[in-house]
Short mmCIF file of C-alpha atoms in Angstrom, two decimals:
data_model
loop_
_atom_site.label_atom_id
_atom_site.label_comp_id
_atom_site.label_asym_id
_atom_site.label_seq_id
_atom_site.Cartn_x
_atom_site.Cartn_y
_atom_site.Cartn_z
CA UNK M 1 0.00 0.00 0.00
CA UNK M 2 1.01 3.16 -0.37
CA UNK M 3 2.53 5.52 2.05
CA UNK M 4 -0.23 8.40 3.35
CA UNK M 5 1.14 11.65 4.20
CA UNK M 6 -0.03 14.59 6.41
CA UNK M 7 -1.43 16.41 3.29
CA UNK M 8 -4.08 13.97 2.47
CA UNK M 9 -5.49 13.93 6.54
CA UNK M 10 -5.31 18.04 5.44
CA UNK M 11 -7.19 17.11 2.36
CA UNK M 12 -10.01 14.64 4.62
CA UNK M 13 -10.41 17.74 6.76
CA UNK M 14 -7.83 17.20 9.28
CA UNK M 15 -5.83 20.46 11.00
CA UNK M 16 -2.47 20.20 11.40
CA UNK M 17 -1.24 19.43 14.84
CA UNK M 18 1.11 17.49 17.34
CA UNK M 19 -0.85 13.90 17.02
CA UNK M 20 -0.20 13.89 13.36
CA UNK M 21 3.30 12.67 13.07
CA UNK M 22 1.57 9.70 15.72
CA UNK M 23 -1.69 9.10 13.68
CA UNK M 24 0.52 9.01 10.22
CA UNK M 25 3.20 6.37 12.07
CA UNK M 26 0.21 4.20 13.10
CA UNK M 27 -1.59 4.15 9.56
CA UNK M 28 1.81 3.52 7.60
CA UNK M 29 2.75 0.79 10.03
CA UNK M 30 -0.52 -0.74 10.34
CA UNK M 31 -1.09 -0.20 6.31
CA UNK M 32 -4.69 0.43 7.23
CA UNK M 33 -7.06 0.59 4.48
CA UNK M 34 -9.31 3.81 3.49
CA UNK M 35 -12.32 2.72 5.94
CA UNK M 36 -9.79 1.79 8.89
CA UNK M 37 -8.21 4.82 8.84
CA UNK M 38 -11.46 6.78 8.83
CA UNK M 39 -12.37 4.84 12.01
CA UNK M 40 -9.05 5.11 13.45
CA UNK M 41 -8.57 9.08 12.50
CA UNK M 42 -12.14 9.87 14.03
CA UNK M 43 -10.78 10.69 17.58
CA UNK M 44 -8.74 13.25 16.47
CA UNK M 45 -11.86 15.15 14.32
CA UNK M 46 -12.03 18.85 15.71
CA UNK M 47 -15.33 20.22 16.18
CA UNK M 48 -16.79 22.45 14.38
CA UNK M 49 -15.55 25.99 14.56
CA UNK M 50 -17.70 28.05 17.19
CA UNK M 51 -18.89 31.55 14.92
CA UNK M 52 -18.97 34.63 17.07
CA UNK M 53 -22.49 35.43 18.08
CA UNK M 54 -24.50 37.50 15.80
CA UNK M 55 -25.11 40.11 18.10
CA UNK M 56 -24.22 40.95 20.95
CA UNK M 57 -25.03 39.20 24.18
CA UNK M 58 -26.58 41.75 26.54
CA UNK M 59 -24.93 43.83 29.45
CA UNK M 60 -26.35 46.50 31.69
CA UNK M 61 -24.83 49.91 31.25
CA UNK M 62 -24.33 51.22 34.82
CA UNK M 63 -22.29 54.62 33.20
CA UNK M 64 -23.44 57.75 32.28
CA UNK M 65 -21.57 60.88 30.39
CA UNK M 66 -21.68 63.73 33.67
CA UNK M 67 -19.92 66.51 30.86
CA UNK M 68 -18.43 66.89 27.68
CA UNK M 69 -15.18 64.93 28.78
CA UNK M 70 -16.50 61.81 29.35
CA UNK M 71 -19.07 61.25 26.31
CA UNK M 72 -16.05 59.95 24.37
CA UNK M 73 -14.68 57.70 27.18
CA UNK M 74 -18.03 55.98 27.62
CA UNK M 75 -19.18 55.63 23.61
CA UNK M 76 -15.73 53.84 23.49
CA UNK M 77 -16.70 51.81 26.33
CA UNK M 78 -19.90 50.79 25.16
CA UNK M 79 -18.57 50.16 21.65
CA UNK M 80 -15.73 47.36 22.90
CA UNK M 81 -18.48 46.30 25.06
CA UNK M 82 -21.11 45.53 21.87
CA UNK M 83 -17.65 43.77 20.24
CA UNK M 84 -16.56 41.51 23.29
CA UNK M 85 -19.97 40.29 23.71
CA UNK M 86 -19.79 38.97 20.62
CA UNK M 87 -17.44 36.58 22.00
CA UNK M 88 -19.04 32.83 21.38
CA UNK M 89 -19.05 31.56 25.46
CA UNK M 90 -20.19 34.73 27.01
CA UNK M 91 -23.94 34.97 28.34
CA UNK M 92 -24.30 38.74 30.03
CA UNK M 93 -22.55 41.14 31.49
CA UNK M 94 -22.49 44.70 32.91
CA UNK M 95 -20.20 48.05 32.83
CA UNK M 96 -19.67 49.65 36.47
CA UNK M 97 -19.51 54.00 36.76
CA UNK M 98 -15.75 53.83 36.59
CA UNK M 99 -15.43 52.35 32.99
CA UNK M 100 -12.71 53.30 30.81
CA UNK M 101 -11.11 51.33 27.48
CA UNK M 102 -7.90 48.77 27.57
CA UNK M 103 -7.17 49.41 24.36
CA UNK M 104 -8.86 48.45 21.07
CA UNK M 105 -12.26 47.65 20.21
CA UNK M 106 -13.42 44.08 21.62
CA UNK M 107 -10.96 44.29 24.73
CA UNK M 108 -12.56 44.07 27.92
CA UNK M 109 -12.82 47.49 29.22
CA UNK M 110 -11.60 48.71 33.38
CA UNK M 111 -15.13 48.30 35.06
CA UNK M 112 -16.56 45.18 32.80
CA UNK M 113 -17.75 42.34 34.16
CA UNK M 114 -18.92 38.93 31.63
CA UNK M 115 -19.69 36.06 32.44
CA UNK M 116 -18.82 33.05 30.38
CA UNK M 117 -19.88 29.59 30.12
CA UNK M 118 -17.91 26.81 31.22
CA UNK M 119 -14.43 28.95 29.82
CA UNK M 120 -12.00 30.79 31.32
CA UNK M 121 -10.29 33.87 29.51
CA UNK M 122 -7.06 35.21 30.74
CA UNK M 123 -7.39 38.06 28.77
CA UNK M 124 -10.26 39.26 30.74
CA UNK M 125 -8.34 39.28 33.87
CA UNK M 126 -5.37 40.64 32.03
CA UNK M 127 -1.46 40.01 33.13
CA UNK M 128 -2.45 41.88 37.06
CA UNK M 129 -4.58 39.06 38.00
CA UNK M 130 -5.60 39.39 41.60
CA UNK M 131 -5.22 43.27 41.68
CA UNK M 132 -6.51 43.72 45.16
CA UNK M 133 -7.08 46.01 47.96
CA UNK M 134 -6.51 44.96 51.87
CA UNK M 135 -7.57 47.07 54.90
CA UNK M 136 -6.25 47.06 58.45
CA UNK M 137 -7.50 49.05 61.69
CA UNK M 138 -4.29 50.18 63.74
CA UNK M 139 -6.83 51.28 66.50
CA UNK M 140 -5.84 54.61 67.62
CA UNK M 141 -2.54 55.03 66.34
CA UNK M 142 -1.39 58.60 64.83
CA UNK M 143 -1.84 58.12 61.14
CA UNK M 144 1.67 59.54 60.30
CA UNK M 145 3.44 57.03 62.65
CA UNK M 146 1.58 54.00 60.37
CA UNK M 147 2.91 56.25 57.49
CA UNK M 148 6.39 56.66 58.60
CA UNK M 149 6.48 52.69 59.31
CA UNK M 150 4.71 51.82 56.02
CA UNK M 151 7.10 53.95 54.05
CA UNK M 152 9.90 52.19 56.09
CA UNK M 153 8.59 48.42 55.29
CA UNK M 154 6.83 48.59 51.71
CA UNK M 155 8.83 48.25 48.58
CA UNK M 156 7.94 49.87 45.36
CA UNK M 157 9.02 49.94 42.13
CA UNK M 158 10.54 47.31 39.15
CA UNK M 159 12.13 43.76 40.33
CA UNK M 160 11.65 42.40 43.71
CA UNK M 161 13.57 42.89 46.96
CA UNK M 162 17.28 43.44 47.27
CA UNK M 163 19.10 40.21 48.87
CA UNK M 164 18.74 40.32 52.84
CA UNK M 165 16.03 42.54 52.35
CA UNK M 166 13.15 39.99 51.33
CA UNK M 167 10.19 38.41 53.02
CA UNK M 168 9.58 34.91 53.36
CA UNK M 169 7.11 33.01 50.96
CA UNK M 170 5.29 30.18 52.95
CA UNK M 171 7.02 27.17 52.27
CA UNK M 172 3.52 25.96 51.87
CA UNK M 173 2.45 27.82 48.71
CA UNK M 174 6.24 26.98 47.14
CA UNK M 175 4.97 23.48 47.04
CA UNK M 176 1.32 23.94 46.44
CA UNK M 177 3.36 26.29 43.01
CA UNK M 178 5.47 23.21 42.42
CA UNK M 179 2.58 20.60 42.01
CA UNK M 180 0.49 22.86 39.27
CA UNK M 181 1.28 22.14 35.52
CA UNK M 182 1.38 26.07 35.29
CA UNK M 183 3.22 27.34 38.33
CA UNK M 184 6.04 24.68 38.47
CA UNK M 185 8.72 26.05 37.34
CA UNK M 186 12.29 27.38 39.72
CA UNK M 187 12.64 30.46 37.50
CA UNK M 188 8.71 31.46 38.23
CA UNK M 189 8.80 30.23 41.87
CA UNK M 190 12.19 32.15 42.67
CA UNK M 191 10.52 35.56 41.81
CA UNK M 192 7.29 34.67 43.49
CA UNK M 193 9.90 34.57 46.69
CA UNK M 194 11.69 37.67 45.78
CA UNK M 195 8.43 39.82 44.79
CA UNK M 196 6.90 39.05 48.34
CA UNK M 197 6.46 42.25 49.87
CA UNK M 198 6.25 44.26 47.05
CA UNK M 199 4.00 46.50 45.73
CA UNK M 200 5.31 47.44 41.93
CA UNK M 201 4.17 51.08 40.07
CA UNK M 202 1.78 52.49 38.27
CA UNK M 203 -1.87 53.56 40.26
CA UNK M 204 -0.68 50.82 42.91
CA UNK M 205 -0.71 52.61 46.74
CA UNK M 206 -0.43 52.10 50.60
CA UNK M 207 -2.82 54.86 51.80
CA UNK M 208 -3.13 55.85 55.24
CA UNK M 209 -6.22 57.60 56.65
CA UNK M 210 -9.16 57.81 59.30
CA UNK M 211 -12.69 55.96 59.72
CA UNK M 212 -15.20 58.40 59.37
CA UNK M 213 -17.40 56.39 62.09
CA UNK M 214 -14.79 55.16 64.36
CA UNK M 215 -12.02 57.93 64.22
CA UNK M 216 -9.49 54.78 64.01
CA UNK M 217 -6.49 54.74 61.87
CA UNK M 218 -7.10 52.79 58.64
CA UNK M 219 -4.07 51.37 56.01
CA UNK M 220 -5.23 50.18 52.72
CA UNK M 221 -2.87 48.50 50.02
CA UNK M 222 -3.40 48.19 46.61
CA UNK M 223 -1.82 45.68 44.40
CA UNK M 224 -1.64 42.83 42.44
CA UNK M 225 -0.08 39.27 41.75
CA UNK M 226 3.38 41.20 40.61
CA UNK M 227 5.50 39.22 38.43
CA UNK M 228 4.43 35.67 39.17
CA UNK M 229 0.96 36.33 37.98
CA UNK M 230 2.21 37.97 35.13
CA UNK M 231 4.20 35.16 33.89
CA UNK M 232 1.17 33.00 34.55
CA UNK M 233 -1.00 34.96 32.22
CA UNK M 234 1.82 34.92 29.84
CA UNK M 235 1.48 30.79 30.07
CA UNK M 236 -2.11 31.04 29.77
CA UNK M 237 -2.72 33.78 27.21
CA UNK M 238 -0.42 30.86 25.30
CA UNK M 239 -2.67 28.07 26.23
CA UNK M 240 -5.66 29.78 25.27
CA UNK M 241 -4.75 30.64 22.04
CA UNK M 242 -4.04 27.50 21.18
CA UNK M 243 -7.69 26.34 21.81
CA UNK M 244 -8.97 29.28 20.18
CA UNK M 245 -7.19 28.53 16.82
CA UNK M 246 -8.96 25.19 17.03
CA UNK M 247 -12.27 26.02 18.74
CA UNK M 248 -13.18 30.06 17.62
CA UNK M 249 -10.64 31.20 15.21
CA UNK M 250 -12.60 34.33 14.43
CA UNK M 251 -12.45 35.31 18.14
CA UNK M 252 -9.96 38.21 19.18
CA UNK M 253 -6.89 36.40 19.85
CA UNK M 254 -7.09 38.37 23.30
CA UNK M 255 -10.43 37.01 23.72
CA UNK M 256 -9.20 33.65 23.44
CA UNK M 257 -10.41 31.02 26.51
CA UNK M 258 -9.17 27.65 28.14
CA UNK M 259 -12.49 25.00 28.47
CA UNK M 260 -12.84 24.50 31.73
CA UNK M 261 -13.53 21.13 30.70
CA UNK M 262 -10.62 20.12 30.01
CA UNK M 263 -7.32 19.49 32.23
CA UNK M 264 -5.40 22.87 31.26
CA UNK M 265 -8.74 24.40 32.47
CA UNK M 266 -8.79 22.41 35.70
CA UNK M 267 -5.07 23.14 36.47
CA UNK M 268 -5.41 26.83 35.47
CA UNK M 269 -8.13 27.16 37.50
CA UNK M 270 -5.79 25.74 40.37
CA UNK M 271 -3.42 28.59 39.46
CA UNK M 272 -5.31 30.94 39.87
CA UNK M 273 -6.28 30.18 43.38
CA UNK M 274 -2.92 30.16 44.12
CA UNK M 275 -1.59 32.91 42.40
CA UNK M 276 -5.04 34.73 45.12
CA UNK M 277 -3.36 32.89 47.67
CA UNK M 278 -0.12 34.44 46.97
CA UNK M 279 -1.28 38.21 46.88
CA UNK M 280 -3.00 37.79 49.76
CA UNK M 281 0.47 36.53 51.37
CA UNK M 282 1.81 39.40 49.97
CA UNK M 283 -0.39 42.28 51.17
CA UNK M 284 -0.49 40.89 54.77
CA UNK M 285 3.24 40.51 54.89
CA UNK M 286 3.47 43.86 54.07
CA UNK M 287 0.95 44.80 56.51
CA UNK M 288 2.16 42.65 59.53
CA UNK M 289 5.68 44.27 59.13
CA UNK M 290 4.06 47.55 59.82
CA UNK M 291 2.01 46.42 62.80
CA UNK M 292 5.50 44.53 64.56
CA UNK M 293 7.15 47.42 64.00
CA UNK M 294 5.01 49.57 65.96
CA UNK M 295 4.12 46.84 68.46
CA UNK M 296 0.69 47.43 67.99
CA UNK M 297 -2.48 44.44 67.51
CA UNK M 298 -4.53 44.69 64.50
CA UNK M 299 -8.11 45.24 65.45
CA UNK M 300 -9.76 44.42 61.89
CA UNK M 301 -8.70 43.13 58.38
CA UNK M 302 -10.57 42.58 55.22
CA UNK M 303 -9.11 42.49 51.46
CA UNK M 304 -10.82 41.84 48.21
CA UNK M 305 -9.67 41.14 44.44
CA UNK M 306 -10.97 43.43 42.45
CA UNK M 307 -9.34 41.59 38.82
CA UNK M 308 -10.08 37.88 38.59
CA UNK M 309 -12.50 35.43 38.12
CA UNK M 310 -15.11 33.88 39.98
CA UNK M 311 -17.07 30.93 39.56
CA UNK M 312 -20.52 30.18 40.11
CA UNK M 313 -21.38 26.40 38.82
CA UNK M 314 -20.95 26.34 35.21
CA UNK M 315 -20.38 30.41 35.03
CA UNK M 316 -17.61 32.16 35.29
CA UNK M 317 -17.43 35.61 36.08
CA UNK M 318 -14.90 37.62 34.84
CA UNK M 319 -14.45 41.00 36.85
CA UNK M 320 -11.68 43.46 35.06
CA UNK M 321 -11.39 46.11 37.54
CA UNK M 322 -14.79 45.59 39.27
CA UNK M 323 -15.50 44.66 42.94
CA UNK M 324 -16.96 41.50 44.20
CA UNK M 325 -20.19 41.56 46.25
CA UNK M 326 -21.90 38.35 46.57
CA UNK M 327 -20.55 36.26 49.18
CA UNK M 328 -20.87 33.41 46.75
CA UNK M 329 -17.77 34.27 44.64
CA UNK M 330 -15.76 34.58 47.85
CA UNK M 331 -16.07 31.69 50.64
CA UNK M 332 -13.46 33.21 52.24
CA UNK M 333 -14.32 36.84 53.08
CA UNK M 334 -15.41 37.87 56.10
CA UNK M 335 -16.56 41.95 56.22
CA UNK M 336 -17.39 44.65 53.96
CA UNK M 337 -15.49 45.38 50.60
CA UNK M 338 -13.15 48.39 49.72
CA UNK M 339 -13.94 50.81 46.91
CA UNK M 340 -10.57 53.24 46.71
CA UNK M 341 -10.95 56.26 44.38
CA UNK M 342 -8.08 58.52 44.47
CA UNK M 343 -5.38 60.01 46.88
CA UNK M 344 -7.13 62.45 47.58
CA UNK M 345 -10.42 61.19 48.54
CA UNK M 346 -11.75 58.58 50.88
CA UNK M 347 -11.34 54.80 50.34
CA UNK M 348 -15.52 53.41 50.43
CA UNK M 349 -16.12 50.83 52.66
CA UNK M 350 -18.95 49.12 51.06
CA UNK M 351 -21.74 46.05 50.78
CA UNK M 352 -24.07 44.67 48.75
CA UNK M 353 -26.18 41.95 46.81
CA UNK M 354 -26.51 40.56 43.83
CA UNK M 355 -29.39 42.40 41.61
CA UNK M 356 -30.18 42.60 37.83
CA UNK M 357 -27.77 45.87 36.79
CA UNK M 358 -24.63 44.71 39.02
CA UNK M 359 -24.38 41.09 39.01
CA UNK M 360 -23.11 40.90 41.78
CA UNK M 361 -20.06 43.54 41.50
CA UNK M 362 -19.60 47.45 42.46
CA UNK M 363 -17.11 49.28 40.87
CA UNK M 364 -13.69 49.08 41.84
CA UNK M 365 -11.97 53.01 41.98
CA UNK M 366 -12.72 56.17 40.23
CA UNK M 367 -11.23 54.97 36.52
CA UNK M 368 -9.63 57.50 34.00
CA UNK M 369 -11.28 59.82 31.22
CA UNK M 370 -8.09 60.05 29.13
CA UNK M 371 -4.84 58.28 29.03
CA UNK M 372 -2.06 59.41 31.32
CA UNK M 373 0.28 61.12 28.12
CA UNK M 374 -3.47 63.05 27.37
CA UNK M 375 -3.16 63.60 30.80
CA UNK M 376 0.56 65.20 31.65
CA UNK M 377 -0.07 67.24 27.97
CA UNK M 378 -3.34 69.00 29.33
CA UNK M 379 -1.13 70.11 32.08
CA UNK M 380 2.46 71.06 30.30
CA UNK M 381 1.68 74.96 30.92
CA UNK M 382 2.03 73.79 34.85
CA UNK M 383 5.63 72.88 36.60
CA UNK M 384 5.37 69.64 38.18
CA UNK M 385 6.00 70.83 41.89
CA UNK M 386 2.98 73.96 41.17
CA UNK M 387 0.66 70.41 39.92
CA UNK M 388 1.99 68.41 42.60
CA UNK M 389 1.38 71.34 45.41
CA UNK M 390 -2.32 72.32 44.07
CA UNK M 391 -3.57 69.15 44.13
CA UNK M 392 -2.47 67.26 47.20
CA UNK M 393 -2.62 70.66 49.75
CA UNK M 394 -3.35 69.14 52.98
CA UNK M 395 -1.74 65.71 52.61
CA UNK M 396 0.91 63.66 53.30
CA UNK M 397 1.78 62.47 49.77
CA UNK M 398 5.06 60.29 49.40
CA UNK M 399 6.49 58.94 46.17
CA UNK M 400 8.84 56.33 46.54
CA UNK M 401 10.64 57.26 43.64
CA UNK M 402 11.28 60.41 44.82
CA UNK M 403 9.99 61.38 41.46
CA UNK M 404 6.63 62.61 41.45
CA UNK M 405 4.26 61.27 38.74
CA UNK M 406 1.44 63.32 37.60
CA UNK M 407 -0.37 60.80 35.81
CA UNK M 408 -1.46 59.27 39.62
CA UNK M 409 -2.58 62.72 41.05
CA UNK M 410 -6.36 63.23 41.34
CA UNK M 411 -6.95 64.98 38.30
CA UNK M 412 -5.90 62.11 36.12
CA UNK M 413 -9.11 60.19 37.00
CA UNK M 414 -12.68 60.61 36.80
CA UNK M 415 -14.92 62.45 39.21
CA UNK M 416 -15.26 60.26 42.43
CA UNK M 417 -18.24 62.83 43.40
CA UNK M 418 -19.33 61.31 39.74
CA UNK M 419 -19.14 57.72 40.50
CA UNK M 420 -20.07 57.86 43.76
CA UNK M 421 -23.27 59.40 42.74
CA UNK M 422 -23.75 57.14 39.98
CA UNK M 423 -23.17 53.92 42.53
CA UNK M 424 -26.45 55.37 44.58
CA UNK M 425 -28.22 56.17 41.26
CA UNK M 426 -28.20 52.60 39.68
CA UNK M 427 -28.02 50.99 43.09
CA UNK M 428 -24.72 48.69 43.05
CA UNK M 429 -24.28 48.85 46.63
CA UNK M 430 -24.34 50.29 50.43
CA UNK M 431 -21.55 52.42 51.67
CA UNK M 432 -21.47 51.73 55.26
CA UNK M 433 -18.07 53.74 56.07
CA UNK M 434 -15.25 56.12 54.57
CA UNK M 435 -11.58 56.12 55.47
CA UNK M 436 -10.72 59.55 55.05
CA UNK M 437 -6.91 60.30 53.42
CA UNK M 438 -4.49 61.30 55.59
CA UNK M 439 -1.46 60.42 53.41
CA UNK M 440 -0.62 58.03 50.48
CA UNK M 441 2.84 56.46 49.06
CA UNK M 442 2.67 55.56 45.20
CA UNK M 443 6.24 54.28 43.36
CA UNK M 444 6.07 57.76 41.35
CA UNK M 445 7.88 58.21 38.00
CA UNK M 446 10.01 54.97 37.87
CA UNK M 447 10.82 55.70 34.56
CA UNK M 448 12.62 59.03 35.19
CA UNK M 449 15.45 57.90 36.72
CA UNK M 450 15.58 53.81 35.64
CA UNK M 451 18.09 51.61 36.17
CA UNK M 452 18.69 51.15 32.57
CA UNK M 453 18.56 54.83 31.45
CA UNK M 454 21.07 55.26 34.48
CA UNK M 455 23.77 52.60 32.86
CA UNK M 456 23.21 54.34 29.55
CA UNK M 457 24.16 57.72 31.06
CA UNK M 458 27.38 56.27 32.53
CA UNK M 459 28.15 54.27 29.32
CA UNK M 460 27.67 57.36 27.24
CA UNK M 461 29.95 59.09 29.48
CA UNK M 462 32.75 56.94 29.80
#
């Protein structure tokens, strides 16, 4: 008989992939006839191609233009919105008051939430999965002596943790990393260790300030999963991709999902809890330094995510910069949620239930009307210091830098008077308390003075 090669399977119907060189050896070998091989070849037949949906799914628009400046922020929102949900596994979904575009049309916007069938999509989540917020009551403590010790114990900025300067990762979660097909590997594991107690740049914080009701000293910190999460979305942005070239090839390749089905979607699932589990380590390392260092006994902690996803049976909720309500999508929060807006104004402490326009999430911060070069251009007439001094009069405001970056100043984000109203208006949830700012600490302008822009000074000067 004669020898059948990979461009007759192509020519049956077959896509190209990994079992072919396998299925080809075992035809050839076995000299199977035409009806044999049909038999044999018929566990490796894709299905089907899933088209996008026709239109739309629907999602409940929880935004509103206030003024001029924010018309165009929130057609663009509503226009990736009617693209995404498009997307062939996704069922509903719903925009929060602090919406604001990712980038192109059909990305998931800041403030979306869609929920998806049986599928998981790291692009939803994006590479800061776990972005998260944790709270802790120092009692009556003078806010700038949590400030002084926070700026003394955080760490922002690129990289991890100089040697002899790190915190420990439980030896616990090293293991749990090293028995998940997406978290074992030394290189990934080894920054995970060096990244604890890190916060990284950008709108990440540690914000000091007081409970309106209780006058007690409140510290919030805001970040995510750091550089071991973003490798892991790099592995499953990879993963995805693959399935969607075999599954949905006219989805957005950022769009792209792992079946949960199947046993990449089990073990990324896994990863993801413990990719939770490790910014959760992170943020109350952080925090615990602070409270040994002052000798003083926490007398309440809560945290949320605020960028993951959350399963309920066969759904799975994706939340891109929106807060979690419903008890259901987290077994293992006790309290009320936190709702920070800007550094300036006070961080919402906050609860709620599921209803028809929130499914089950509240928006997560203030967002941004334009992007942060629109931003520092609208203000180039203005010296940084004369910015810097107008709009945080009153506060302690520390970059860690010691650069100050204007793109994380109040100005650069929406109206939290805006969204706050808006979160009464369509009814997402309760505020039950404020912490009012006292001071903040933000990386600042990493860029300015980077590592790399420092070596090409020297070289140039040499």
């Amino acid at each position: 008989m004669k020898t059948v090669s990979g461009n007759e399977l192509i020519a049956l119907g077959y896509r190209p992939g990994k079992w072919f060189a396998e299925a080809l050896e075992h035809i050839n070998q076995n000299n199977l006839n035409e009806e044999e091989m049909q038999a044999y070849l018929e566990q490796f037949k894709s299905p089907e191609p899933l088209p996008l949906h026709a239109q739309p799914q629907e999602f409940v628009i929880n935004i509103r233009a206030e003024h001029e400046s924010e018309a165009d922020n929130v057609d663009k929102v509503i226009g990736t919105m009617n693209v995404l949900m498009k997307t062939p596994t996704l069922v509903k979904g719903a925009i929060m008051p602090d919406a604001c575009p990712t980038g192109p049309e059909g990305h998931i916007p800041v403030g979306g939430v869609v929920v998806a069938k049986n599928a998981i999509h790291p692009g939803f989540h994006s590479a800061d999965i776990c972005c998260s917020v944790m709270l802790t009551d120092f009692g009556k403590v003078e806010p700038k002596t949590v400030l002084d010790a926070a700026h003394a114990a955080t760490h922002f900025g690129y990289g991890g943790r100089p040697r002899g300067e790190q915190m420990p990762m439980s030896q616990e979660l090293m293991d749990a990393f090293r028995g998940n097909y997406f978290l074992n590997e030394e290189r990934l594991i080894s920054i995970a260790r060096s990244h604890m107690g890190t916060q990284g740049d950008g709108n990440h914080f540690l914000f000091v300030g007081i409970s309106k009701n209780t006058g007690n000293t409140m510290l919030v910190t805001h970040h995510g999963s750091r550089a071991p999460g973003a490798m892991l979305y790099d592995k499953a942005m990879k993963t995805a991709n693959r399935f969607r070239m075999e599954l949905s090839p006219d989805t957005l390749k950022e769009n792209a999902w792992i079946p949960f089905e199947t046993e990449e979607g089990k073990q990324y699932w896994e990863a993801l809890q413990l990719i939770r589990n490790w910014t959760k380590e992170n943020h109350e390392s952080i925090h615990n330094a602070i409270l040994k260092s002052l000798d003083v006994e926490k007398q309440d902690r809560y945290w949320n995510e605020h960028n993951f996803v959350f399963r309920d049976g066969d759904l799975f909720y994706h939340a891109k910069g929106a807060t979690p309500l419903d008890d259901k999508f987290l077994p293992d929060i006790t309290g009320p949620r936190l709702i920070p807006l800007n550094m300036a104004e006070p961080v919402l402490i906050v609860q709620g239930t599921t209803n028809d326009r929130n499914l089950g999430f509240a928006p997560h911060g203030a967002g941004r009307n334009f992007s942060r070069t629109f931003h520092k251009r609208s203000l180039a007439h203005k010296t940084t210091e004369e910015i810097f001094n107008e709009e945080t009069q009153g506060l302690d405001i520390r970059f860690f830098s010691n650069e100050i970056d204007i793109s994380e100043l109040p100005s650069a984000y929406k109206s939290a008077k805006n969204v706050r109203a808006q979160i009464e208006e369509y009814g997402l949830c309760e505020v039950l308390d404020e912490v009012m700012p006292y001071g903040c600490i933000m990386a600042g302008d990493v860029q300015k003075n980077a590592p790399w822009k420092n070596k090409k000074k020297y070289r140039a000067k040499s």
